[in-house]
């Protein structure tokens, strides 16, 4: 029996392209701390569904309170972080993330928050729910954990900014964050009054 080698021509692999048009080097670029407000941090649970796990980590968020008047009944806009470039201060002043919310701030007097996702960003790997030495680093990556993160942030913000039930929360997001923005409205209707889920696959 004779064996003949078969040569297959493989297509040339091209340059990575993104739907948003973001440059490849920006997909995992560190936050640009020169734009917008600096990050703030709050204590977050590593695992919301394991009562025996008492580990915590510092989750990053950004605030735009330019038009906010403390004690008012103005709404609260929550920009949900997700895949894509890591969040920086521009997210609450002018960026591809939730800019529709930013544009509504002068008219509504809203207080705006943007919460970085627990995995997509991790504030340049300085604030993550896992360490580089964790043998199973992806075990805390799920939409359930991310939604519970947002509910925990809601409690933090209500306390820190003295918000009341008169301040209606609206979640914003696009793509995967759009899914989270919609799901948090469904899962926690007592916390989120409305959701704007742009290009959400669900």
mmCIF file of C-alpha atoms in Angstrom:
data_model
loop_
_atom_site.group_PDB
_atom_site.id
_atom_site.type_symbol
_atom_site.label_atom_id
_atom_site.label_comp_id
_atom_site.label_asym_id
_atom_site.label_seq_id
_atom_site.Cartn_x
_atom_site.Cartn_y
_atom_site.Cartn_z
ATOM 1 C CA UNK A 1 0.000 0.000 0.000
ATOM 2 C CA UNK A 2 1.391 3.410 -0.976
ATOM 3 C CA UNK A 3 0.868 6.591 1.018
ATOM 4 C CA UNK A 4 0.864 9.913 -0.753
ATOM 5 C CA UNK A 5 1.227 13.133 1.202
ATOM 6 C CA UNK A 6 -1.621 15.593 0.804
ATOM 7 C CA UNK A 7 -0.892 19.282 1.020
ATOM 8 C CA UNK A 8 -3.691 21.598 2.048
ATOM 9 C CA UNK A 9 -3.495 25.314 1.514
ATOM 10 C CA UNK A 10 -4.436 27.140 4.725
ATOM 11 C CA UNK A 11 -5.939 30.620 4.535
ATOM 12 C CA UNK A 12 -3.823 33.482 5.779
ATOM 13 C CA UNK A 13 -4.845 34.691 9.210
ATOM 14 C CA UNK A 14 -5.702 38.371 9.079
ATOM 15 C CA UNK A 15 -5.629 41.190 11.573
ATOM 16 C CA UNK A 16 -7.974 40.977 14.559
ATOM 17 C CA UNK A 17 -11.015 43.165 13.993
ATOM 18 C CA UNK A 18 -13.688 44.208 16.454
ATOM 19 C CA UNK A 19 -17.282 45.208 15.884
ATOM 20 C CA UNK A 20 -16.687 48.475 17.726
ATOM 21 C CA UNK A 21 -13.598 49.248 15.658
ATOM 22 C CA UNK A 22 -11.457 49.474 18.797
ATOM 23 C CA UNK A 23 -7.776 48.995 18.086
ATOM 24 C CA UNK A 24 -6.426 45.583 19.058
ATOM 25 C CA UNK A 25 -4.014 47.060 21.603
ATOM 26 C CA UNK A 26 -6.946 48.824 23.335
ATOM 27 C CA UNK A 27 -8.817 45.600 24.047
ATOM 28 C CA UNK A 28 -6.698 44.920 27.119
ATOM 29 C CA UNK A 29 -5.171 48.352 27.548
ATOM 30 C CA UNK A 30 -4.777 49.718 31.062
ATOM 31 C CA UNK A 31 -7.251 52.391 32.136
ATOM 32 C CA UNK A 32 -6.485 55.908 30.911
ATOM 33 C CA UNK A 33 -6.379 57.705 34.230
ATOM 34 C CA UNK A 34 -5.982 61.097 32.564
ATOM 35 C CA UNK A 35 -9.626 61.233 31.487
ATOM 36 C CA UNK A 36 -12.574 61.753 33.764
ATOM 37 C CA UNK A 37 -12.764 61.077 37.485
ATOM 38 C CA UNK A 38 -10.457 58.606 39.243
ATOM 39 C CA UNK A 39 -11.750 55.176 40.240
ATOM 40 C CA UNK A 40 -13.334 54.550 43.602
ATOM 41 C CA UNK A 41 -13.543 51.161 45.241
ATOM 42 C CA UNK A 42 -15.948 49.256 47.452
ATOM 43 C CA UNK A 43 -15.727 45.897 49.183
ATOM 44 C CA UNK A 44 -17.244 43.068 47.169
ATOM 45 C CA UNK A 45 -17.834 39.389 47.950
ATOM 46 C CA UNK A 46 -15.664 36.886 46.111
ATOM 47 C CA UNK A 47 -18.538 34.400 45.957
ATOM 48 C CA UNK A 48 -22.100 35.512 46.630
ATOM 49 C CA UNK A 49 -23.456 31.974 46.774
ATOM 50 C CA UNK A 50 -21.089 30.198 49.168
ATOM 51 C CA UNK A 51 -21.709 31.284 52.750
ATOM 52 C CA UNK A 52 -18.504 29.576 53.885
ATOM 53 C CA UNK A 53 -16.424 31.819 51.606
ATOM 54 C CA UNK A 54 -15.702 35.062 53.448
ATOM 55 C CA UNK A 55 -13.123 36.363 50.943
ATOM 56 C CA UNK A 56 -13.615 39.877 49.585
ATOM 57 C CA UNK A 57 -11.980 42.129 46.997
ATOM 58 C CA UNK A 58 -12.109 45.779 45.971
ATOM 59 C CA UNK A 59 -14.313 46.435 42.955
ATOM 60 C CA UNK A 60 -13.758 49.625 40.958
ATOM 61 C CA UNK A 61 -16.447 52.107 39.997
ATOM 62 C CA UNK A 62 -16.639 55.632 38.605
ATOM 63 C CA UNK A 63 -18.966 58.511 39.476
ATOM 64 C CA UNK A 64 -20.273 61.564 37.636
ATOM 65 C CA UNK A 65 -22.147 63.796 40.090
ATOM 66 C CA UNK A 66 -21.770 67.019 38.082
ATOM 67 C CA UNK A 67 -25.507 67.662 37.765
ATOM 68 C CA UNK A 68 -26.614 65.760 40.865
ATOM 69 C CA UNK A 69 -28.175 67.630 43.776
ATOM 70 C CA UNK A 70 -28.032 65.612 47.027
ATOM 71 C CA UNK A 71 -31.474 65.068 48.476
ATOM 72 C CA UNK A 72 -33.212 65.450 45.108
ATOM 73 C CA UNK A 73 -35.497 62.824 43.572
ATOM 74 C CA UNK A 74 -33.429 62.697 40.361
ATOM 75 C CA UNK A 75 -32.712 59.276 38.862
ATOM 76 C CA UNK A 76 -29.557 57.210 39.212
ATOM 77 C CA UNK A 77 -27.921 55.850 36.060
ATOM 78 C CA UNK A 78 -25.973 52.615 36.402
ATOM 79 C CA UNK A 79 -23.562 51.811 33.559
ATOM 80 C CA UNK A 80 -22.779 48.097 33.612
ATOM 81 C CA UNK A 81 -19.219 47.107 32.739
ATOM 82 C CA UNK A 82 -18.391 44.118 30.598
ATOM 83 C CA UNK A 83 -16.187 42.872 27.800
ATOM 84 C CA UNK A 84 -14.161 45.336 25.744
ATOM 85 C CA UNK A 85 -11.638 47.965 26.743
ATOM 86 C CA UNK A 86 -11.127 48.297 30.486
ATOM 87 C CA UNK A 87 -13.169 51.087 32.031
ATOM 88 C CA UNK A 88 -11.537 54.384 32.942
ATOM 89 C CA UNK A 89 -12.875 57.746 34.063
ATOM 90 C CA UNK A 90 -14.066 58.603 30.563
ATOM 91 C CA UNK A 91 -16.887 56.071 30.956
ATOM 92 C CA UNK A 92 -18.947 58.625 32.898
ATOM 93 C CA UNK A 93 -18.031 61.693 30.820
ATOM 94 C CA UNK A 94 -17.601 60.609 27.183
ATOM 95 C CA UNK A 95 -16.928 57.113 25.884
ATOM 96 C CA UNK A 96 -18.291 54.195 23.886
ATOM 97 C CA UNK A 97 -19.728 52.814 27.133
ATOM 98 C CA UNK A 98 -23.146 54.231 28.082
ATOM 99 C CA UNK A 99 -22.691 57.606 26.398
ATOM 100 C CA UNK A 100 -26.455 57.843 25.971
ATOM 101 C CA UNK A 101 -26.668 58.008 29.771
ATOM 102 C CA UNK A 102 -23.974 60.703 29.881
ATOM 103 C CA UNK A 103 -25.922 62.812 27.377
ATOM 104 C CA UNK A 104 -29.036 62.648 29.572
ATOM 105 C CA UNK A 105 -27.294 63.916 32.714
ATOM 106 C CA UNK A 106 -27.818 67.702 32.211
ATOM 107 C CA UNK A 107 -31.514 67.236 31.431
ATOM 108 C CA UNK A 108 -32.290 64.803 34.249
ATOM 109 C CA UNK A 109 -29.851 65.888 36.964
ATOM 110 C CA UNK A 110 -29.051 62.212 37.425
ATOM 111 C CA UNK A 111 -26.242 60.715 39.450
ATOM 112 C CA UNK A 112 -24.216 58.336 37.276
ATOM 113 C CA UNK A 113 -22.203 55.300 38.288
ATOM 114 C CA UNK A 114 -20.198 52.899 36.136
ATOM 115 C CA UNK A 115 -19.231 49.603 37.768
ATOM 116 C CA UNK A 116 -16.359 47.605 36.367
ATOM 117 C CA UNK A 117 -17.046 43.913 35.726
ATOM 118 C CA UNK A 118 -15.392 41.482 38.121
ATOM 119 C CA UNK A 119 -13.379 39.836 35.316
ATOM 120 C CA UNK A 120 -13.449 42.101 32.268
ATOM 121 C CA UNK A 121 -11.149 44.856 33.417
ATOM 122 C CA UNK A 122 -10.323 43.978 37.028
ATOM 123 C CA UNK A 123 -9.023 47.533 37.071
ATOM 124 C CA UNK A 124 -5.837 46.651 35.249
ATOM 125 C CA UNK A 125 -5.472 43.426 37.265
ATOM 126 C CA UNK A 126 -5.140 45.351 40.536
ATOM 127 C CA UNK A 127 -8.687 44.650 41.744
ATOM 128 C CA UNK A 128 -9.923 41.156 40.909
ATOM 129 C CA UNK A 129 -11.797 38.404 42.749
ATOM 130 C CA UNK A 130 -8.862 36.036 42.165
ATOM 131 C CA UNK A 131 -5.068 36.110 42.299
ATOM 132 C CA UNK A 132 -2.495 35.036 39.690
ATOM 133 C CA UNK A 133 -1.789 32.016 41.906
ATOM 134 C CA UNK A 134 -5.384 30.790 42.028
ATOM 135 C CA UNK A 135 -5.447 27.254 40.549
ATOM 136 C CA UNK A 136 -9.051 27.758 39.332
ATOM 137 C CA UNK A 137 -9.321 31.469 38.493
ATOM 138 C CA UNK A 138 -12.490 31.203 36.389
ATOM 139 C CA UNK A 139 -14.673 29.631 39.072
ATOM 140 C CA UNK A 140 -16.083 33.032 40.084
ATOM 141 C CA UNK A 141 -16.885 34.107 36.510
ATOM 142 C CA UNK A 142 -20.614 33.946 35.853
ATOM 143 C CA UNK A 143 -23.469 36.276 35.054
ATOM 144 C CA UNK A 144 -25.068 35.332 38.410
ATOM 145 C CA UNK A 145 -21.994 36.575 40.271
ATOM 146 C CA UNK A 146 -21.856 39.748 38.156
ATOM 147 C CA UNK A 147 -25.530 40.514 38.836
ATOM 148 C CA UNK A 148 -25.055 39.952 42.558
ATOM 149 C CA UNK A 149 -22.072 42.330 42.357
ATOM 150 C CA UNK A 150 -24.391 45.020 41.005
ATOM 151 C CA UNK A 151 -26.970 44.394 43.740
ATOM 152 C CA UNK A 152 -24.229 44.703 46.356
ATOM 153 C CA UNK A 153 -23.039 47.922 44.717
ATOM 154 C CA UNK A 154 -26.604 49.264 44.836
ATOM 155 C CA UNK A 155 -26.638 48.823 48.622
ATOM 156 C CA UNK A 156 -23.224 50.493 48.895
ATOM 157 C CA UNK A 157 -24.287 53.479 46.773
ATOM 158 C CA UNK A 158 -27.604 53.983 48.580
ATOM 159 C CA UNK A 159 -25.729 54.184 51.880
ATOM 160 C CA UNK A 160 -22.734 56.208 50.668
ATOM 161 C CA UNK A 161 -24.779 58.783 48.717
ATOM 162 C CA UNK A 162 -27.831 58.828 51.017
ATOM 163 C CA UNK A 163 -30.232 57.837 48.258
ATOM 164 C CA UNK A 164 -33.909 57.109 48.803
ATOM 165 C CA UNK A 165 -36.704 55.194 47.108
ATOM 166 C CA UNK A 166 -37.496 58.402 45.224
ATOM 167 C CA UNK A 167 -34.247 57.990 43.275
ATOM 168 C CA UNK A 168 -35.202 55.553 40.531
ATOM 169 C CA UNK A 169 -32.328 53.481 39.137
ATOM 170 C CA UNK A 170 -31.915 52.907 35.399
ATOM 171 C CA UNK A 171 -29.358 50.357 34.199
ATOM 172 C CA UNK A 172 -27.502 50.849 30.914
ATOM 173 C CA UNK A 173 -25.371 48.470 28.889
ATOM 174 C CA UNK A 174 -24.618 47.175 25.422
ATOM 175 C CA UNK A 175 -23.832 43.649 24.212
ATOM 176 C CA UNK A 176 -23.049 41.419 27.226
ATOM 177 C CA UNK A 177 -23.406 44.380 29.629
ATOM 178 C CA UNK A 178 -26.757 44.995 27.922
ATOM 179 C CA UNK A 179 -27.791 41.487 28.879
ATOM 180 C CA UNK A 180 -26.706 42.153 32.462
ATOM 181 C CA UNK A 181 -28.548 45.494 32.435
ATOM 182 C CA UNK A 182 -31.750 43.716 31.389
ATOM 183 C CA UNK A 183 -31.296 40.744 33.691
ATOM 184 C CA UNK A 184 -30.713 42.892 36.778
ATOM 185 C CA UNK A 185 -34.052 44.605 36.117
ATOM 186 C CA UNK A 186 -35.699 41.171 35.954
ATOM 187 C CA UNK A 187 -33.849 39.610 38.893
ATOM 188 C CA UNK A 188 -33.891 42.634 41.203
ATOM 189 C CA UNK A 189 -37.013 44.637 40.223
ATOM 190 C CA UNK A 190 -37.095 46.307 43.631
ATOM 191 C CA UNK A 191 -33.660 47.840 42.924
ATOM 192 C CA UNK A 192 -33.813 48.717 39.221
ATOM 193 C CA UNK A 193 -36.742 50.732 37.881
ATOM 194 C CA UNK A 194 -35.871 50.515 34.168
ATOM 195 C CA UNK A 195 -33.229 49.127 31.856
ATOM 196 C CA UNK A 196 -31.743 50.247 28.541
ATOM 197 C CA UNK A 197 -30.154 47.187 26.949
ATOM 198 C CA UNK A 198 -28.521 48.156 23.667
ATOM 199 C CA UNK A 199 -27.612 45.391 21.189
ATOM 200 C CA UNK A 200 -28.229 42.793 23.886
ATOM 201 C CA UNK A 201 -28.354 39.254 22.422
ATOM 202 C CA UNK A 202 -31.323 38.325 24.655
#
